[in-house]
Amino acid sequence: MRKWNFCAGPAVISEQVLSEVKDELLEWGDSGMSIMEMSHRSKIYDGVAVDAKQDFIDILNVPSSHEVLFLQGGATHQFSMVPLNFAHNNNADYVLSGSWSKKAIAEASKLTKVNTIASSENLGFSYAPTQEDWKHSKDSAYVHYCPNETIQGVAIHEAPDINNHLIADMSSVILSEPLDVSKFSLIYAGAQKNIGPAGLTMVIIKKDLMKLENENLPNILRYSKHSESDSMLNTPPTFAWYMAGKVFKWIKQSGGLEFFKEQNHLKASTLYDFIDNSDFYSNPVKIENRSIMNVPFILADNDLDSVFLKESEENGLLNLKGHRSVGGMRASIYNAMPLEGINELVDFMKVFEAKYG
Ligand SMILES: Cc1ncc(COP(=O)(O)O)c(C=O)c1O
């Protein structure tokens, strides 16, 4: 029996998508084989791949100035691929607003001079530095930030307007609402939250930025080489790509990103409103920086954490444990988590508070 899965990633996937995959698992169409057994160079697979890319472009309204790539290596790989390509012999600006931007900075620092142009580490990443506080350097190759810090549940909701290449780690927020892609020179996102199974990394890159890449790198590290071969420089993660395509179709059929924006804001406000009106639960994040995808909360008495986790699990509410680095609880409420799941979580939290509060 399927339960409500609040995992930060790999995360819940729409049941409609999973059941279509189940139906097609043994044989895709009348191909005589599973999609997993098919050459990525075959005509049939090519159709699947091309369709998925087009659906992604349609959903996000990706302008023709940008290329969409289906890569491997996770968002972590982008932590080094970005500076390797664009900050060689140079320096780059980074905004530090949580654990993932901190990791991106640590990796980039091995490859280039990093200017941390704004940081919220002083207050334990309980807010994000506002754009006015970003102290841009004169000659940096690009500005990197993480609009949604998955661990702290801290978001920068407005994409900043800057006079430099803007690069964003959107792993836990991509496809949660419409986005003005034209503001960005590069967006990357691991698939395992709002897109599909792990193993796939989406990259949206401005074609003009690709012209600036480091030509001395091996092909596998060069965006242009992936682009020239339609993301098939080597064997791509074929199954994850196919499933991502199904998720994109499901998003389209559901009403696109406007629909998910409305749903996601409703889900998040349902949970935050309940937490804010309780003396037992609290969320440490500054209101304007609260994430709509990852909602951390703490109990008034952390001795009750293990009881909360045990009883929530018994009630069909899974993976509510906060990240090991911050503790407490966290509910990740990506696109595939319906409002019903949030309502059940809130009902459980009320009962738990009445019992132990
Ligand atoms: C914002 C963010 N960036 C990067 C990562 C790392 O992603 P991956 O494990 O795909 O390398 C994660 C994973 O949770 C994330 O949430």
Tab-separated table of C-alpha atoms and ligand atoms in Angstrom:
chain	number	residue	atom	x	y	z
A	1	MET	CA	0.000	0.000	0.000
A	2	ARG	CA	1.355	3.414	-0.945
A	3	LYS	CA	1.733	5.947	1.863
A	4	TRP	CA	2.441	9.682	1.986
A	5	ASN	CA	6.127	10.134	1.249
A	6	PHE	CA	7.650	13.423	2.419
A	7	CYS	CA	11.213	12.503	1.438
A	8	ALA	CA	13.451	15.352	0.222
A	9	GLY	CA	14.739	13.181	-2.612
A	10	PRO	CA	14.508	10.758	-4.234
A	11	ALA	CA	10.951	11.858	-3.742
A	12	VAL	CA	7.337	11.061	-4.433
A	13	ILE	CA	6.377	10.516	-8.084
A	14	SER	CA	2.830	10.815	-9.411
A	15	GLU	CA	0.934	7.551	-9.159
A	16	GLN	CA	-0.408	8.067	-12.671
A	17	VAL	CA	3.157	8.128	-13.999
A	18	LEU	CA	4.199	5.084	-11.973
A	19	SER	CA	1.247	3.094	-13.148
A	20	GLU	CA	1.863	3.980	-16.827
A	21	VAL	CA	5.469	2.885	-16.361
A	22	LYS	CA	4.282	-0.342	-14.784
A	23	ASP	CA	2.021	-1.038	-17.756
A	24	GLU	CA	4.843	-0.401	-20.198
A	25	LEU	CA	7.631	-2.042	-18.250
A	26	LEU	CA	7.832	-5.352	-20.084
A	27	GLU	CA	7.251	-4.010	-23.541
A	28	TRP	CA	7.300	-0.442	-24.785
A	29	GLY	CA	4.677	-0.071	-27.517
A	30	ASP	CA	5.115	-3.016	-29.882
A	31	SER	CA	8.895	-2.806	-29.796
A	32	GLY	CA	9.277	-6.292	-28.324
A	33	MET	CA	11.363	-5.026	-25.416
A	34	SER	CA	11.388	-2.817	-22.370
A	35	ILE	CA	12.488	0.789	-22.753
A	36	MET	CA	15.371	-0.146	-20.438
A	37	GLU	CA	16.666	-2.675	-22.951
A	38	MET	CA	16.587	-0.365	-25.923
A	39	SER	CA	19.523	1.301	-27.622
A	40	HIS	CA	19.610	5.027	-27.022
A	41	ARG	CA	20.498	5.320	-30.720
A	42	SER	CA	17.336	3.507	-31.858
A	43	LYS	CA	14.600	5.349	-33.701
A	44	ILE	CA	12.025	4.482	-31.059
A	45	TYR	CA	14.108	5.747	-28.157
A	46	ASP	CA	14.990	8.860	-30.081
A	47	GLY	CA	11.277	9.651	-30.335
A	48	VAL	CA	10.887	9.290	-26.576
A	49	ALA	CA	13.922	11.483	-25.915
A	50	VAL	CA	12.953	14.215	-28.363
A	51	ASP	CA	9.380	14.308	-27.009
A	52	ALA	CA	10.589	14.646	-23.430
A	53	LYS	CA	12.882	17.515	-24.340
A	54	GLN	CA	10.115	19.320	-26.235
A	55	ASP	CA	7.655	18.894	-23.355
A	56	PHE	CA	10.208	20.299	-20.911
A	57	ILE	CA	10.778	23.284	-23.220
A	58	ASP	CA	7.013	23.829	-23.527
A	59	ILE	CA	6.304	23.591	-19.800
A	60	LEU	CA	9.024	26.043	-18.798
A	61	ASN	CA	8.711	28.182	-21.901
A	62	VAL	CA	12.440	27.840	-22.526
A	63	PRO	CA	13.414	30.483	-25.117
A	64	SER	CA	15.290	29.507	-28.286
A	65	SER	CA	18.349	31.354	-26.912
A	66	HIS	CA	18.779	28.434	-24.481
A	67	GLU	CA	19.661	24.776	-24.876
A	68	VAL	CA	18.237	21.962	-22.731
A	69	LEU	CA	20.544	19.079	-21.795
A	70	PHE	CA	19.834	15.724	-20.154
A	71	LEU	CA	23.025	14.868	-18.246
A	72	GLN	CA	24.256	12.571	-15.502
A	73	GLY	CA	26.313	13.193	-12.387
A	74	GLY	CA	23.695	14.944	-10.283
A	75	ALA	CA	23.658	18.552	-9.217
A	76	THR	CA	26.915	17.812	-7.407
A	77	HIS	CA	28.635	17.283	-10.735
A	78	GLN	CA	27.492	20.758	-11.767
A	79	PHE	CA	29.203	22.180	-8.673
A	80	SER	CA	32.490	21.500	-10.486
A	81	MET	CA	31.434	21.522	-14.155
A	82	VAL	CA	30.248	25.134	-13.873
A	83	PRO	CA	33.514	26.598	-12.514
A	84	LEU	CA	35.653	24.304	-14.676
A	85	ASN	CA	34.010	25.747	-17.746
A	86	PHE	CA	33.376	29.336	-16.882
A	87	ALA	CA	35.676	30.438	-14.075
A	88	HIS	CA	39.016	29.154	-15.335
A	89	ASN	CA	41.681	31.867	-14.985
A	90	ASN	CA	39.064	33.966	-13.315
A	91	ASN	CA	36.907	34.300	-10.237
A	92	ALA	CA	33.246	33.841	-9.507
A	93	ASP	CA	30.596	35.276	-7.186
A	94	TYR	CA	28.597	32.950	-4.937
A	95	VAL	CA	25.705	33.627	-2.581
A	96	LEU	CA	25.773	31.494	0.553
A	97	SER	CA	22.259	30.794	1.822
A	98	GLY	CA	22.338	27.187	3.043
A	99	SER	CA	24.027	23.805	2.971
A	100	TRP	CA	23.833	23.271	-0.785
A	101	SER	CA	25.249	26.636	-1.779
A	102	LYS	CA	27.953	25.987	0.816
A	103	LYS	CA	28.825	22.727	-0.931
A	104	ALA	CA	28.819	24.461	-4.313
A	105	ILE	CA	31.241	27.046	-2.913
A	106	ALA	CA	33.520	24.375	-1.428
A	107	GLU	CA	33.780	22.596	-4.760
A	108	ALA	CA	34.246	25.774	-6.806
A	109	SER	CA	36.949	26.946	-4.388
A	110	LYS	CA	39.129	24.045	-5.511
A	111	LEU	CA	38.998	25.376	-9.054
A	112	THR	CA	38.790	29.139	-8.883
A	113	LYS	CA	38.753	32.114	-6.577
A	114	VAL	CA	35.313	32.300	-5.002
A	115	ASN	CA	33.896	35.601	-3.808
A	116	THR	CA	31.168	34.903	-1.271
A	117	ILE	CA	29.206	38.051	-2.028
A	118	ALA	CA	26.476	37.545	0.589
A	119	SER	CA	25.896	35.072	3.377
A	120	SER	CA	23.226	34.163	5.905
A	121	GLU	CA	25.428	31.698	7.760
A	122	ASN	CA	25.659	34.054	10.767
A	123	LEU	CA	22.049	33.244	11.674
A	124	GLY	CA	22.224	29.555	10.859
A	125	PHE	CA	20.717	30.034	7.383
A	126	SER	CA	17.368	31.016	8.836
A	127	TYR	CA	16.954	33.614	6.071
A	128	ALA	CA	18.438	34.444	2.682
A	129	PRO	CA	20.470	37.576	1.970
A	130	THR	CA	18.338	40.050	0.017
A	131	GLN	CA	19.484	40.982	-3.431
A	132	GLU	CA	20.443	44.493	-2.273
A	133	ASP	CA	23.012	42.875	0.031
A	134	TRP	CA	24.749	40.946	-2.749
A	135	LYS	CA	28.097	42.724	-3.099
A	136	HIS	CA	28.912	41.936	-6.710
A	137	SER	CA	32.565	41.814	-7.733
A	138	LYS	CA	33.672	43.771	-10.778
A	139	ASP	CA	35.292	41.021	-12.806
A	140	SER	CA	33.617	37.795	-11.721
A	141	ALA	CA	32.776	35.254	-14.406
A	142	TYR	CA	29.254	34.621	-13.083
A	143	VAL	CA	26.978	34.773	-10.037
A	144	HIS	CA	25.824	31.482	-8.547
A	145	TYR	CA	23.001	30.975	-6.055
A	146	CYS	CA	20.581	28.332	-4.858
A	147	PRO	CA	16.966	29.595	-5.009
A	148	ASN	CA	15.710	26.794	-2.785
A	149	GLU	CA	17.892	25.373	-0.043
A	150	THR	CA	16.413	21.907	0.436
A	151	ILE	CA	17.860	21.293	3.896
A	152	GLN	CA	17.026	24.608	5.587
A	153	GLY	CA	13.825	25.242	3.626
A	154	VAL	CA	15.071	28.707	2.683
A	155	ALA	CA	14.053	30.240	-0.624
A	156	ILE	CA	14.932	33.258	-2.720
A	157	HIS	CA	11.629	33.644	-4.518
A	158	GLU	CA	12.434	36.432	-6.959
A	159	ALA	CA	15.064	35.808	-9.604
A	160	PRO	CA	17.477	38.741	-9.306
A	161	ASP	CA	18.253	41.160	-12.140
A	162	ILE	CA	22.015	41.361	-12.518
A	163	ASN	CA	24.555	42.424	-15.120
A	164	ASN	CA	26.405	39.140	-15.173
A	165	HIS	CA	25.752	35.506	-15.985
A	166	LEU	CA	23.261	34.222	-13.444
A	167	ILE	CA	23.635	30.539	-12.557
A	168	ALA	CA	21.203	28.697	-10.297
A	169	ASP	CA	20.994	25.334	-8.589
A	170	MET	CA	17.260	24.683	-8.913
A	171	SER	CA	17.346	21.029	-7.865
A	172	SER	CA	14.496	21.269	-5.378
A	173	VAL	CA	12.369	23.984	-6.956
A	174	ILE	CA	12.399	23.485	-10.711
A	175	LEU	CA	8.925	22.991	-12.220
A	176	SER	CA	7.203	24.042	-8.996
A	177	GLU	CA	5.959	27.243	-10.661
A	178	PRO	CA	6.528	29.253	-13.855
A	179	LEU	CA	9.998	30.699	-14.297
A	180	ASP	CA	11.481	33.422	-16.467
A	181	VAL	CA	14.290	31.304	-17.926
A	182	SER	CA	15.638	34.241	-19.939
A	183	LYS	CA	17.062	35.779	-16.737
A	184	PHE	CA	19.450	32.854	-16.334
A	185	SER	CA	22.580	31.863	-18.218
A	186	LEU	CA	22.558	28.409	-16.661
A	187	ILE	CA	20.108	26.446	-14.536
A	188	TYR	CA	20.789	22.960	-13.261
A	189	ALA	CA	18.690	20.506	-11.298
A	190	GLY	CA	18.998	16.914	-10.181
A	191	ALA	CA	15.871	15.073	-11.296
A	192	GLN	CA	15.006	13.181	-8.147
A	193	LYS	CA	12.599	15.745	-6.655
A	194	ASN	CA	10.180	17.317	-9.115
A	195	ILE	CA	11.244	15.493	-12.262
A	196	GLY	CA	11.596	11.766	-11.782
A	197	PRO	CA	14.032	9.096	-10.680
A	198	ALA	CA	17.630	9.835	-9.714
A	199	GLY	CA	20.368	9.548	-12.316
A	200	LEU	CA	19.329	12.426	-14.523
A	201	THR	CA	20.379	16.064	-14.250
A	202	MET	CA	18.630	18.768	-16.223
A	203	VAL	CA	20.672	21.682	-17.512
A	204	ILE	CA	19.302	24.747	-19.260
A	205	ILE	CA	22.141	26.782	-20.703
A	206	LYS	CA	22.225	29.971	-22.707
A	207	LYS	CA	23.811	29.234	-26.070
A	208	ASP	CA	25.965	32.371	-25.772
A	209	LEU	CA	27.399	31.119	-22.485
A	210	MET	CA	28.392	27.823	-24.106
A	211	LYS	CA	30.671	29.807	-26.431
A	212	LEU	CA	32.684	30.909	-23.381
A	213	GLU	CA	33.372	27.426	-22.070
A	214	ASN	CA	36.832	26.050	-21.395
A	215	GLU	CA	37.814	24.283	-24.627
A	216	ASN	CA	40.667	22.416	-22.979
A	217	LEU	CA	38.384	20.201	-20.973
A	218	PRO	CA	37.594	16.603	-21.875
A	219	ASN	CA	34.413	16.395	-23.936
A	220	ILE	CA	32.365	14.847	-21.138
A	221	LEU	CA	32.849	18.056	-19.133
A	222	ARG	CA	31.911	20.417	-21.958
A	223	TYR	CA	28.332	21.619	-22.335
A	224	SER	CA	28.764	22.272	-26.070
A	225	LYS	CA	29.833	18.672	-26.692
A	226	HIS	CA	26.715	17.407	-24.952
A	227	SER	CA	24.648	19.867	-26.940
A	228	GLU	CA	26.190	18.876	-30.305
A	229	SER	CA	25.300	15.256	-29.629
A	230	ASP	CA	21.767	15.949	-28.339
A	231	SER	CA	22.774	14.820	-24.815
A	232	MET	CA	23.948	11.492	-26.229
A	233	LEU	CA	27.693	12.024	-26.136
A	234	ASN	CA	27.741	8.755	-24.247
A	235	THR	CA	24.935	6.473	-23.083
A	236	PRO	CA	22.449	8.691	-21.259
A	237	PRO	CA	20.323	7.517	-18.290
A	238	THR	CA	17.689	6.194	-20.679
A	239	PHE	CA	15.131	4.994	-18.139
A	240	ALA	CA	15.264	8.189	-16.057
A	241	TRP	CA	14.943	10.282	-19.226
A	242	TYR	CA	11.903	8.254	-20.324
A	243	MET	CA	10.280	8.648	-16.908
A	244	ALA	CA	11.054	12.357	-16.824
A	245	GLY	CA	9.200	12.577	-20.139
A	246	LYS	CA	6.170	10.976	-18.502
A	247	VAL	CA	6.335	13.454	-15.619
A	248	PHE	CA	6.500	16.363	-18.110
A	249	LYS	CA	3.382	15.022	-19.890
A	250	TRP	CA	1.622	14.651	-16.527
A	251	ILE	CA	2.495	18.268	-15.690
A	252	LYS	CA	1.121	19.418	-19.041
A	253	GLN	CA	-2.095	17.418	-18.654
A	254	SER	CA	-2.590	18.675	-15.101
A	255	GLY	CA	-2.614	22.299	-16.255
A	256	GLY	CA	1.056	23.169	-16.459
A	257	LEU	CA	3.119	25.202	-14.048
A	258	GLU	CA	0.346	27.722	-13.287
A	259	PHE	CA	-1.664	24.854	-11.842
A	260	PHE	CA	1.261	23.578	-9.785
A	261	LYS	CA	2.071	27.076	-8.569
A	262	GLU	CA	-1.432	27.427	-7.156
A	263	GLN	CA	-1.389	23.928	-5.673
A	264	ASN	CA	2.070	24.304	-4.183
A	265	HIS	CA	1.296	27.645	-2.559
A	266	LEU	CA	-1.935	26.259	-1.134
A	267	LYS	CA	-0.147	23.178	0.227
A	268	ALA	CA	2.680	25.203	1.747
A	269	SER	CA	0.388	27.820	3.311
A	270	THR	CA	-1.825	25.081	4.779
A	271	LEU	CA	1.187	23.669	6.581
A	272	TYR	CA	2.830	26.976	7.559
A	273	ASP	CA	-0.477	28.420	8.821
A	274	PHE	CA	-1.015	25.420	11.031
A	275	ILE	CA	2.577	25.578	12.369
A	276	ASP	CA	2.366	29.348	12.978
A	277	ASN	CA	-0.869	28.969	14.930
A	278	SER	CA	0.525	26.291	17.190
A	279	ASP	CA	2.619	26.733	20.329
A	280	PHE	CA	3.970	23.235	19.940
A	281	TYR	CA	5.459	23.381	16.428
A	282	SER	CA	7.605	26.116	14.936
A	283	ASN	CA	9.412	26.969	11.729
A	284	PRO	CA	12.671	28.914	12.126
A	285	VAL	CA	12.741	30.548	8.676
A	286	LYS	CA	12.062	34.237	8.018
A	287	ILE	CA	8.584	34.421	6.500
A	288	GLU	CA	9.560	35.928	3.127
A	289	ASN	CA	12.218	33.246	2.634
A	290	ARG	CA	10.068	30.239	3.369
A	291	SER	CA	10.307	27.481	0.815
A	292	ILE	CA	7.154	26.160	-0.847
A	293	MET	CA	8.848	22.798	-1.429
A	294	ASN	CA	10.632	21.919	1.829
A	295	VAL	CA	9.016	22.801	5.131
A	296	PRO	CA	11.215	22.215	8.183
A	297	PHE	CA	9.622	22.374	11.621
A	298	ILE	CA	10.669	21.679	15.163
A	299	LEU	CA	8.745	20.374	18.151
A	300	ALA	CA	8.672	22.356	21.399
A	301	ASP	CA	10.357	19.411	23.100
A	302	ASN	CA	12.968	17.655	20.963
A	303	ASP	CA	12.869	14.640	23.281
A	304	LEU	CA	9.626	13.880	21.457
A	305	ASP	CA	11.279	13.748	18.012
A	306	SER	CA	11.656	9.990	17.920
A	307	VAL	CA	8.094	9.480	19.187
A	308	PHE	CA	6.811	11.851	16.502
A	309	LEU	CA	8.693	9.981	13.796
A	310	LYS	CA	7.527	6.593	15.037
A	311	GLU	CA	3.884	7.588	15.317
A	312	SER	CA	3.833	9.507	12.039
A	313	GLU	CA	5.199	6.458	10.277
A	314	GLU	CA	2.542	4.271	11.913
A	315	ASN	CA	0.004	6.716	10.488
A	316	GLY	CA	1.311	6.353	6.945
A	317	LEU	CA	3.366	9.584	6.919
A	318	LEU	CA	6.888	8.705	5.850
A	319	ASN	CA	10.294	10.385	5.854
A	320	LEU	CA	9.546	13.406	8.026
A	321	LYS	CA	12.940	13.388	9.719
A	322	GLY	CA	14.873	16.618	9.130
A	323	HIS	CA	18.303	16.467	7.519
A	324	ARG	CA	20.939	15.048	9.873
A	325	SER	CA	22.832	18.351	9.830
A	326	VAL	CA	19.918	20.409	11.214
A	327	GLY	CA	17.696	17.914	13.047
A	328	GLY	CA	13.988	18.423	13.694
A	329	MET	CA	11.440	17.543	11.046
A	330	ARG	CA	11.031	18.388	7.412
A	331	ALA	CA	8.132	17.804	5.060
A	332	SER	CA	9.131	17.931	1.418
A	333	ILE	CA	5.996	18.654	-0.554
A	334	TYR	CA	6.932	18.498	-4.223
A	335	ASN	CA	4.485	18.585	-7.150
A	336	ALA	CA	3.485	14.943	-6.782
A	337	MET	CA	2.353	15.391	-3.163
A	338	PRO	CA	-1.360	16.267	-3.273
A	339	LEU	CA	-3.141	18.579	-0.823
A	340	GLU	CA	-4.739	15.481	0.670
A	341	GLY	CA	-1.312	14.375	1.947
A	342	ILE	CA	-0.763	17.761	3.615
A	343	ASN	CA	-4.193	17.636	5.232
A	344	GLU	CA	-3.442	14.205	6.645
A	345	LEU	CA	-0.111	15.439	7.964
A	346	VAL	CA	-1.776	18.431	9.650
A	347	ASP	CA	-4.479	16.182	11.153
A	348	PHE	CA	-1.792	13.913	12.568
A	349	MET	CA	0.170	16.877	13.943
A	350	LYS	CA	-2.970	18.153	15.714
A	351	VAL	CA	-3.596	14.801	17.347
A	352	PHE	CA	0.060	14.487	18.361
A	353	GLU	CA	0.029	17.961	19.916
A	354	ALA	CA	-3.178	17.187	21.836
A	355	LYS	CA	-1.581	14.011	23.160
A	356	TYR	CA	1.873	15.309	24.093
A	357	GLY	CA	1.710	19.100	23.982
B	1	LIG	C1	19.572	22.144	-3.790
B	1	LIG	C2	20.358	20.886	-3.997
B	1	LIG	N1	21.516	20.956	-4.676
B	1	LIG	C3	22.270	19.853	-4.888
B	1	LIG	C4	21.883	18.624	-4.432
B	1	LIG	C5	22.745	17.427	-4.700
B	1	LIG	O1	22.155	16.696	-5.698
B	1	LIG	P1	22.760	15.334	-6.264
B	1	LIG	O2	22.654	14.339	-5.163
B	1	LIG	O3	21.856	15.069	-7.421
B	1	LIG	O4	24.152	15.590	-6.667
B	1	LIG	C6	20.676	18.497	-3.730
B	1	LIG	C7	20.233	17.176	-3.229
B	1	LIG	O5	19.347	17.023	-2.436
B	1	LIG	C8	19.906	19.650	-3.512
B	1	LIG	O6	18.757	19.580	-2.831
